[in-house]
PDB file of C-alpha atoms in Angstrom:
ATOM      1  CA  LYS A   1     105.116  75.040  96.234  1.00  0.00           C
ATOM      2  CA  ASN A   2     106.139  78.528  97.472  1.00  0.00           C
ATOM      3  CA  GLU A   3     107.787  78.936 100.727  1.00  0.00           C
ATOM      4  CA  VAL A   4     105.626  81.694 102.183  1.00  0.00           C
ATOM      5  CA  GLU A   5     101.976  81.323 100.372  1.00  0.00           C
ATOM      6  CA  GLN A   6      99.283  84.186 100.963  1.00  0.00           C
ATOM      7  CA  SER A   7      95.991  83.958 100.856  1.00  0.00           C
ATOM      8  CA  PRO A   8      93.899  85.739  99.448  1.00  0.00           C
ATOM      9  CA  GLN A   9      95.229  87.052  95.934  1.00  0.00           C
ATOM     10  CA  ASN A  10      92.859  89.969  95.765  1.00  0.00           C
ATOM     11  CA  LEU A  11      90.459  91.351  98.176  1.00  0.00           C
ATOM     12  CA  THR A  12      88.151  94.185  97.833  1.00  0.00           C
ATOM     13  CA  ALA A  13      86.027  95.559 100.876  1.00  0.00           C
ATOM     14  CA  GLN A  14      84.034  98.139 101.861  1.00  0.00           C
ATOM     15  CA  GLU A  15      85.326 101.219 103.955  1.00  0.00           C
ATOM     16  CA  GLY A  16      84.936 100.179 107.746  1.00  0.00           C
ATOM     17  CA  GLU A  17      85.417  96.282 107.225  1.00  0.00           C
ATOM     18  CA  PHE A  18      87.418  94.108 109.319  1.00  0.00           C
ATOM     19  CA  ILE A  19      90.763  92.959 107.118  1.00  0.00           C
ATOM     20  CA  THR A  20      92.231  89.819 107.391  1.00  0.00           C
ATOM     21  CA  ILE A  21      95.341  88.899 105.339  1.00  0.00           C
ATOM     22  CA  ASN A  22      96.746  85.321 106.185  1.00  0.00           C
ATOM     23  CA  CYS A  23     100.626  83.959 105.320  1.00  0.00           C
ATOM     24  CA  SER A  24     101.771  80.293 106.355  1.00  0.00           C
ATOM     25  CA  TYR A  25     105.552  79.350 105.239  1.00  0.00           C
ATOM     26  CA  SER A  26     106.923  75.297 105.213  1.00  0.00           C
ATOM     27  CA  VAL A  27     110.633  77.122 106.352  1.00  0.00           C
ATOM     28  CA  GLY A  28     112.032  77.493 109.437  1.00  0.00           C
ATOM     29  CA  ILE A  29     112.083  82.025 110.356  1.00  0.00           C
ATOM     30  CA  SER A  30     113.850  84.110 111.970  1.00  0.00           C
ATOM     31  CA  ALA A  31     111.766  86.390 112.106  1.00  0.00           C
ATOM     32  CA  LEU A  32     108.471  87.519 109.445  1.00  0.00           C
ATOM     33  CA  HIS A  33     108.026  90.904 108.332  1.00  0.00           C
ATOM     34  CA  TRP A  34     104.619  92.459 107.130  1.00  0.00           C
ATOM     35  CA  LEU A  35     105.140  94.916 104.243  1.00  0.00           C
ATOM     36  CA  GLN A  36     103.029  97.035 102.475  1.00  0.00           C
ATOM     37  CA  GLN A  37     103.448  98.591  98.843  1.00  0.00           C
ATOM     38  CA  HIS A  38     101.056 101.243  97.308  1.00  0.00           C
ATOM     39  CA  PRO A  39     100.955 101.252  93.286  1.00  0.00           C
ATOM     40  CA  GLY A  40     103.712 101.931  91.362  1.00  0.00           C
ATOM     41  CA  GLY A  41     105.750 103.334  94.286  1.00  0.00           C
ATOM     42  CA  GLY A  42     108.178 102.013  97.366  1.00  0.00           C
ATOM     43  CA  ILE A  43     108.036  99.246 100.260  1.00  0.00           C
ATOM     44  CA  VAL A  44     106.528 100.348 104.067  1.00  0.00           C
ATOM     45  CA  SER A  45     108.275  98.088 106.476  1.00  0.00           C
ATOM     46  CA  LEU A  46     104.797  97.509 108.993  1.00  0.00           C
ATOM     47  CA  PHE A  47     105.884  94.324 111.395  1.00  0.00           C
ATOM     48  CA  MET A  48     108.630  92.554 112.278  1.00  0.00           C
ATOM     49  CA  LEU A  49     107.882  89.793 114.341  1.00  0.00           C
ATOM     50  CA  SER A  50     109.439  86.555 115.581  1.00  0.00           C
ATOM     51  CA  SER A  51     106.339  85.856 118.353  1.00  0.00           C
ATOM     52  CA  GLY A  52     103.210  87.065 119.791  1.00  0.00           C
ATOM     53  CA  LYS A  53     101.527  89.178 118.816  1.00  0.00           C
ATOM     54  CA  LYS A  54     102.260  92.899 117.904  1.00  0.00           C
ATOM     55  CA  LYS A  55      99.383  96.109 117.458  1.00  0.00           C
ATOM     56  CA  HIS A  56     100.403  99.774 115.312  1.00  0.00           C
ATOM     57  CA  GLY A  57      97.252 101.971 115.167  1.00  0.00           C
ATOM     58  CA  ARG A  58      94.484 100.219 113.560  1.00  0.00           C
ATOM     59  CA  LEU A  59      97.205  97.259 112.156  1.00  0.00           C
ATOM     60  CA  ILE A  60      97.464  94.470 113.998  1.00  0.00           C
ATOM     61  CA  ALA A  61      99.952  90.891 113.211  1.00  0.00           C
ATOM     62  CA  THR A  62      99.798  87.866 114.832  1.00  0.00           C
ATOM     63  CA  ILE A  63     102.451  84.840 114.537  1.00  0.00           C
ATOM     64  CA  ASN A  64     102.008  80.991 115.710  1.00  0.00           C
ATOM     65  CA  ILE A  65     105.228  79.855 115.461  1.00  0.00           C
ATOM     66  CA  GLN A  66     104.519  76.270 116.041  1.00  0.00           C
ATOM     67  CA  GLU A  67     101.771  76.594 112.473  1.00  0.00           C
ATOM     68  CA  LYS A  68     104.120  78.215 111.153  1.00  0.00           C
ATOM     69  CA  HIS A  69     101.474  80.961 109.940  1.00  0.00           C
ATOM     70  CA  SER A  70     100.487  84.911 110.393  1.00  0.00           C
ATOM     71  CA  SER A  71      98.106  86.901 110.011  1.00  0.00           C
ATOM     72  CA  LEU A  72      97.625  91.281 109.274  1.00  0.00           C
ATOM     73  CA  HIS A  73      94.272  92.576 110.734  1.00  0.00           C
ATOM     74  CA  ILE A  74      93.100  95.811 109.400  1.00  0.00           C
ATOM     75  CA  THR A  75      89.631  97.590 111.610  1.00  0.00           C
ATOM     76  CA  ALA A  76      87.994  99.551 111.426  1.00  0.00           C
ATOM     77  CA  SER A  77      89.725  99.699 107.073  1.00  0.00           C
ATOM     78  CA  HIS A  78      90.415 103.704 104.553  1.00  0.00           C
ATOM     79  CA  PRO A  79      90.702 104.074 101.765  1.00  0.00           C
ATOM     80  CA  ARG A  80      93.882 104.960 101.904  1.00  0.00           C
ATOM     81  CA  ASP A  81      94.229 101.124 103.391  1.00  0.00           C
ATOM     82  CA  SER A  82      94.175 100.151  99.567  1.00  0.00           C
ATOM     83  CA  ALA A  83      97.793  98.667  98.593  1.00  0.00           C
ATOM     84  CA  VAL A  84      99.449  95.535  98.250  1.00  0.00           C
ATOM     85  CA  TYR A  85     100.119  93.933 101.662  1.00  0.00           C
ATOM     86  CA  ILE A  86     103.324  91.391 101.103  1.00  0.00           C
ATOM     87  CA  CYS A  87     104.525  88.913 103.424  1.00  0.00           C
ATOM     88  CA  ALA A  88     108.576  87.599 103.879  1.00  0.00           C
ATOM     89  CA  VAL A  89     110.360  85.755 106.295  1.00  0.00           C
ATOM     90  CA  ARG A  90     113.385  85.736 107.204  1.00  0.00           C
ATOM     91  CA  LYS A  91     115.007  81.777 107.104  1.00  0.00           C
ATOM     92  CA  ALA A  92     116.163  80.639 110.497  1.00  0.00           C
ATOM     93  CA  GLY A  93     120.001  79.147 110.053  1.00  0.00           C
ATOM     94  CA  GLY A  94     123.255  80.151 108.511  1.00  0.00           C
ATOM     95  CA  GLY A  95     122.640  80.591 105.085  1.00  0.00           C
ATOM     96  CA  ALA A  96     120.722  83.562 103.151  1.00  0.00           C
ATOM     97  CA  ASP A  97     120.206  86.248 104.921  1.00  0.00           C
ATOM     98  CA  GLY A  98     117.767  87.894 102.160  1.00  0.00           C
ATOM     99  CA  LEU A  99     113.891  88.217 102.585  1.00  0.00           C
ATOM    100  CA  THR A 100     112.019  85.782 100.844  1.00  0.00           C
ATOM    101  CA  PHE A 101     108.569  86.971  99.860  1.00  0.00           C
ATOM    102  CA  GLY A 102     104.667  86.092  98.764  1.00  0.00           C
ATOM    103  CA  LYS A 103     103.209  86.904  95.529  1.00  0.00           C
ATOM    104  CA  GLY A 104     101.677  89.518  98.323  1.00  0.00           C
ATOM    105  CA  THR A 105      97.844  90.630  98.469  1.00  0.00           C
ATOM    106  CA  HIS A 106      96.312  93.895  96.806  1.00  0.00           C
ATOM    107  CA  LEU A 107      93.865  94.910  98.933  1.00  0.00           C
ATOM    108  CA  ILE A 108      90.592  97.537  97.392  1.00  0.00           C
ATOM    109  CA  ILE A 109      88.814  99.216 100.000  1.00  0.00           C
ATOM    110  CA  GLN A 110      85.339 100.941  98.754  1.00  0.00           C
ATOM    111  CA  PRO A 111      84.348 103.780  99.975  1.00  0.00           C
TER     112      PRO A 111
ATOM    113  CA  ASN B   1     117.383 111.027 110.294  1.00  0.00           C
ATOM    114  CA  ALA B   2     117.221 110.292 105.910  1.00  0.00           C
ATOM    115  CA  GLY B   3     116.022 106.910 105.112  1.00  0.00           C
ATOM    116  CA  VAL B   4     117.613 104.719 102.829  1.00  0.00           C
ATOM    117  CA  MET B   5     117.913 106.522  99.315  1.00  0.00           C
ATOM    118  CA  GLN B   6     117.764 105.093  95.631  1.00  0.00           C
ATOM    119  CA  ASN B   7     118.705 106.444  92.304  1.00  0.00           C
ATOM    120  CA  PRO B   8     117.615 107.357  90.227  1.00  0.00           C
ATOM    121  CA  ARG B   9     113.961 106.497  90.821  1.00  0.00           C
ATOM    122  CA  HIS B  10     113.852 105.501  87.240  1.00  0.00           C
ATOM    123  CA  LEU B  11     116.074 104.863  84.601  1.00  0.00           C
ATOM    124  CA  VAL B  12     115.299 104.382  80.777  1.00  0.00           C
ATOM    125  CA  ARG B  13     118.221 102.205  78.860  1.00  0.00           C
ATOM    126  CA  ARG B  14     118.656 100.668  75.993  1.00  0.00           C
ATOM    127  CA  ARG B  15     119.467  97.060  75.110  1.00  0.00           C
ATOM    128  CA  GLY B  16     123.112  96.399  74.949  1.00  0.00           C
ATOM    129  CA  GLN B  17     123.371  99.774  77.158  1.00  0.00           C
ATOM    130  CA  GLU B  18     124.876  99.980  81.586  1.00  0.00           C
ATOM    131  CA  ALA B  19     122.824 100.303  84.405  1.00  0.00           C
ATOM    132  CA  ARG B  20     124.162 101.732  87.618  1.00  0.00           C
ATOM    133  CA  LEU B  21     121.939 101.580  90.824  1.00  0.00           C
ATOM    134  CA  ARG B  22     122.419 103.610  93.050  1.00  0.00           C
ATOM    135  CA  CYS B  23     121.419 102.260  97.308  1.00  0.00           C
ATOM    136  CA  SER B  24     122.430 104.773 100.405  1.00  0.00           C
ATOM    137  CA  PRO B  25     121.776 102.885 103.452  1.00  0.00           C
ATOM    138  CA  MET B  26     120.253 104.568 106.388  1.00  0.00           C
ATOM    139  CA  LYS B  27     122.945 106.371 109.007  1.00  0.00           C
ATOM    140  CA  GLY B  28     124.681 103.710 110.857  1.00  0.00           C
ATOM    141  CA  HIS B  29     122.905 100.925 109.193  1.00  0.00           C
ATOM    142  CA  SER B  30     126.480  99.462 107.269  1.00  0.00           C
ATOM    143  CA  HIS B  31     124.169  96.151 105.857  1.00  0.00           C
ATOM    144  CA  VAL B  32     122.557  96.444 102.329  1.00  0.00           C
ATOM    145  CA  TYR B  33     120.523  93.794 100.118  1.00  0.00           C
ATOM    146  CA  TRP B  34     119.187  94.488  97.645  1.00  0.00           C
ATOM    147  CA  TYR B  35     115.602  92.800  95.764  1.00  0.00           C
ATOM    148  CA  ARG B  36     114.096  92.274  92.425  1.00  0.00           C
ATOM    149  CA  GLN B  37     110.593  92.798  91.762  1.00  0.00           C
ATOM    150  CA  LEU B  38     109.617  91.538  88.145  1.00  0.00           C
ATOM    151  CA  PRO B  39     106.316  92.978  85.906  1.00  0.00           C
ATOM    152  CA  GLU B  40     103.777  90.741  88.006  1.00  0.00           C
ATOM    153  CA  GLU B  41     105.968  89.175  90.658  1.00  0.00           C
ATOM    154  CA  GLY B  42     106.276  88.965  93.911  1.00  0.00           C
ATOM    155  CA  LEU B  43     109.749  90.118  94.797  1.00  0.00           C
ATOM    156  CA  LYS B  44     113.487  88.279  94.833  1.00  0.00           C
ATOM    157  CA  PHE B  45     116.289  87.996  97.228  1.00  0.00           C
ATOM    158  CA  MET B  46     119.145  89.021  94.913  1.00  0.00           C
ATOM    159  CA  VAL B  47     122.201  90.385  97.194  1.00  0.00           C
ATOM    160  CA  TYR B  48     123.528  90.836 100.546  1.00  0.00           C
ATOM    161  CA  LEU B  49     126.582  93.454 101.000  1.00  0.00           C
ATOM    162  CA  GLN B  50     128.583  94.645 104.179  1.00  0.00           C
ATOM    163  CA  LYS B  51     130.866  96.948 103.636  1.00  0.00           C
ATOM    164  CA  GLU B  52     133.596  95.866 101.271  1.00  0.00           C
ATOM    165  CA  ASN B  53     132.058  92.500 101.292  1.00  0.00           C
ATOM    166  CA  ILE B  54     130.004  90.318  99.561  1.00  0.00           C
ATOM    167  CA  ILE B  55     128.067  88.320 101.893  1.00  0.00           C
ATOM    168  CA  ASP B  56     125.420  86.527  99.841  1.00  0.00           C
ATOM    169  CA  GLU B  57     124.804  86.618  96.570  1.00  0.00           C
ATOM    170  CA  SER B  58     122.828  83.706  95.942  1.00  0.00           C
ATOM    171  CA  GLY B  59     119.637  85.008  94.409  1.00  0.00           C
ATOM    172  CA  MET B  60     121.744  87.197  91.683  1.00  0.00           C
ATOM    173  CA  PRO B  61     121.893  86.193  87.970  1.00  0.00           C
ATOM    174  CA  LYS B  62     125.056  84.756  87.255  1.00  0.00           C
ATOM    175  CA  GLU B  63     126.277  86.807  84.388  1.00  0.00           C
ATOM    176  CA  ARG B  64     125.964  90.246  83.256  1.00  0.00           C
ATOM    177  CA  PHE B  65     124.540  91.246  87.529  1.00  0.00           C
ATOM    178  CA  SER B  66     127.665  93.204  89.883  1.00  0.00           C
ATOM    179  CA  ALA B  67     127.074  95.089  93.323  1.00  0.00           C
ATOM    180  CA  GLU B  68     129.026  96.597  95.245  1.00  0.00           C
ATOM    181  CA  PHE B  69     129.239  98.468  98.455  1.00  0.00           C
ATOM    182  CA  PRO B  70     132.210 100.578  98.422  1.00  0.00           C
ATOM    183  CA  LYS B  71     133.790 101.881 102.514  1.00  0.00           C
ATOM    184  CA  GLU B  72     133.300 105.118 101.519  1.00  0.00           C
ATOM    185  CA  GLY B  73     130.075 106.014  99.334  1.00  0.00           C
ATOM    186  CA  PRO B  74     126.750 104.037  98.107  1.00  0.00           C
ATOM    187  CA  SER B  75     125.986 100.532  97.094  1.00  0.00           C
ATOM    188  CA  ILE B  76     126.369  99.782  93.707  1.00  0.00           C
ATOM    189  CA  LEU B  77     123.945  97.189  91.299  1.00  0.00           C
ATOM    190  CA  ARG B  78     124.920  97.733  88.159  1.00  0.00           C
ATOM    191  CA  ILE B  79     123.848  95.542  84.885  1.00  0.00           C
ATOM    192  CA  GLN B  80     125.505  95.253  81.611  1.00  0.00           C
ATOM    193  CA  GLN B  81     124.273  94.548  78.327  1.00  0.00           C
ATOM    194  CA  VAL B  82     120.809  95.544  79.934  1.00  0.00           C
ATOM    195  CA  VAL B  83     117.954  92.712  78.064  1.00  0.00           C
ATOM    196  CA  ARG B  84     114.320  93.832  77.839  1.00  0.00           C
ATOM    197  CA  GLY B  85     113.411  90.837  80.535  1.00  0.00           C
ATOM    198  CA  ASP B  86     116.067  93.507  83.519  1.00  0.00           C
ATOM    199  CA  SER B  87     113.303  95.809  82.939  1.00  0.00           C
ATOM    200  CA  ALA B  88     111.839  95.969  86.630  1.00  0.00           C
ATOM    201  CA  ALA B  89     111.984  97.716  90.308  1.00  0.00           C
ATOM    202  CA  TYR B  90     114.658  97.227  91.511  1.00  0.00           C
ATOM    203  CA  PHE B  91     114.845  98.173  95.825  1.00  0.00           C
ATOM    204  CA  CYS B  92     117.465  97.835  98.542  1.00  0.00           C
ATOM    205  CA  ALA B  93     117.226  97.764 101.974  1.00  0.00           C
ATOM    206  CA  SER B  94     119.683  98.425 104.713  1.00  0.00           C
ATOM    207  CA  SER B  95     119.872  97.062 108.009  1.00  0.00           C
ATOM    208  CA  PRO B  96     122.426  97.880 111.147  1.00  0.00           C
ATOM    209  CA  ALA B  97     123.278  94.407 111.323  1.00  0.00           C
ATOM    210  CA  GLY B  98     122.725  90.874 109.434  1.00  0.00           C
ATOM    211  CA  ARG B  99     121.447  88.659 111.203  1.00  0.00           C
ATOM    212  CA  SER B 100     118.340  87.262 112.494  1.00  0.00           C
ATOM    213  CA  TYR B 101     116.659  90.332 114.015  1.00  0.00           C
ATOM    214  CA  ASN B 102     116.546  92.944 112.253  1.00  0.00           C
ATOM    215  CA  GLU B 103     114.578  95.020 110.768  1.00  0.00           C
ATOM    216  CA  GLN B 104     115.104  95.828 106.991  1.00  0.00           C
ATOM    217  CA  PHE B 105     114.954  98.973 106.007  1.00  0.00           C
ATOM    218  CA  PHE B 106     113.743  99.757 102.060  1.00  0.00           C
ATOM    219  CA  GLY B 107     114.388 102.319 100.061  1.00  0.00           C
ATOM    220  CA  PRO B 108     111.723 103.835  97.046  1.00  0.00           C
ATOM    221  CA  GLY B 109     112.347 101.447  94.833  1.00  0.00           C
ATOM    222  CA  THR B 110     114.840 102.529  91.309  1.00  0.00           C
ATOM    223  CA  ARG B 111     111.848 101.527  88.092  1.00  0.00           C
ATOM    224  CA  LEU B 112     114.516 100.278  85.304  1.00  0.00           C
ATOM    225  CA  THR B 113     112.443 100.818  81.972  1.00  0.00           C
ATOM    226  CA  VAL B 114     115.267  98.862  78.983  1.00  0.00           C
ATOM    227  CA  LEU B 115     114.081  99.902  75.593  1.00  0.00           C
TER     228      LEU B 115
END
């Protein structure tokens, strides 16, 4: 079982819909990241969370440390939001400092 | 303040050749991470470096791969004797410090194709 699981794997929605992408993890973490990747493109960091909730424009990210779960919400979705959204965690404690990634959620917003 | 720079953006090599991928971190960042994204797979951590030090290389393949981050100049990921299975997108990220709560900023990636 992967240490970071995302759902859904694929999501197609109509422009304007409210979008939720979920991320569950099975390890202790010091931080959780939400990343965005367009096809053939680079990776953009959207949020880094260690507790609570963050908002940037139409994007909202929440995390529940006790339940080991995070959600990324997109309000008033737009075709330009179409991308792969990746959840990644930084494990707590010593050892590896690199991120551990989920497999990503492929989001398509249709006009 | 320029972001993380990677070059080349695309690299084509024949089997058996060497590939050198470069990463210049953001100004003021002294920590670099390399990640690999194989086709149809998720991102995987490869190595974490500070200036002149490899801190964690637990994700690096045991053979043919090496990384460095010299005192001056970019970080280099070197792949010797490339094979088709090395074809992937290689991303680097940088951060101002390597512990816990620091955000990593990603470069645009180098897409390596091995013929």
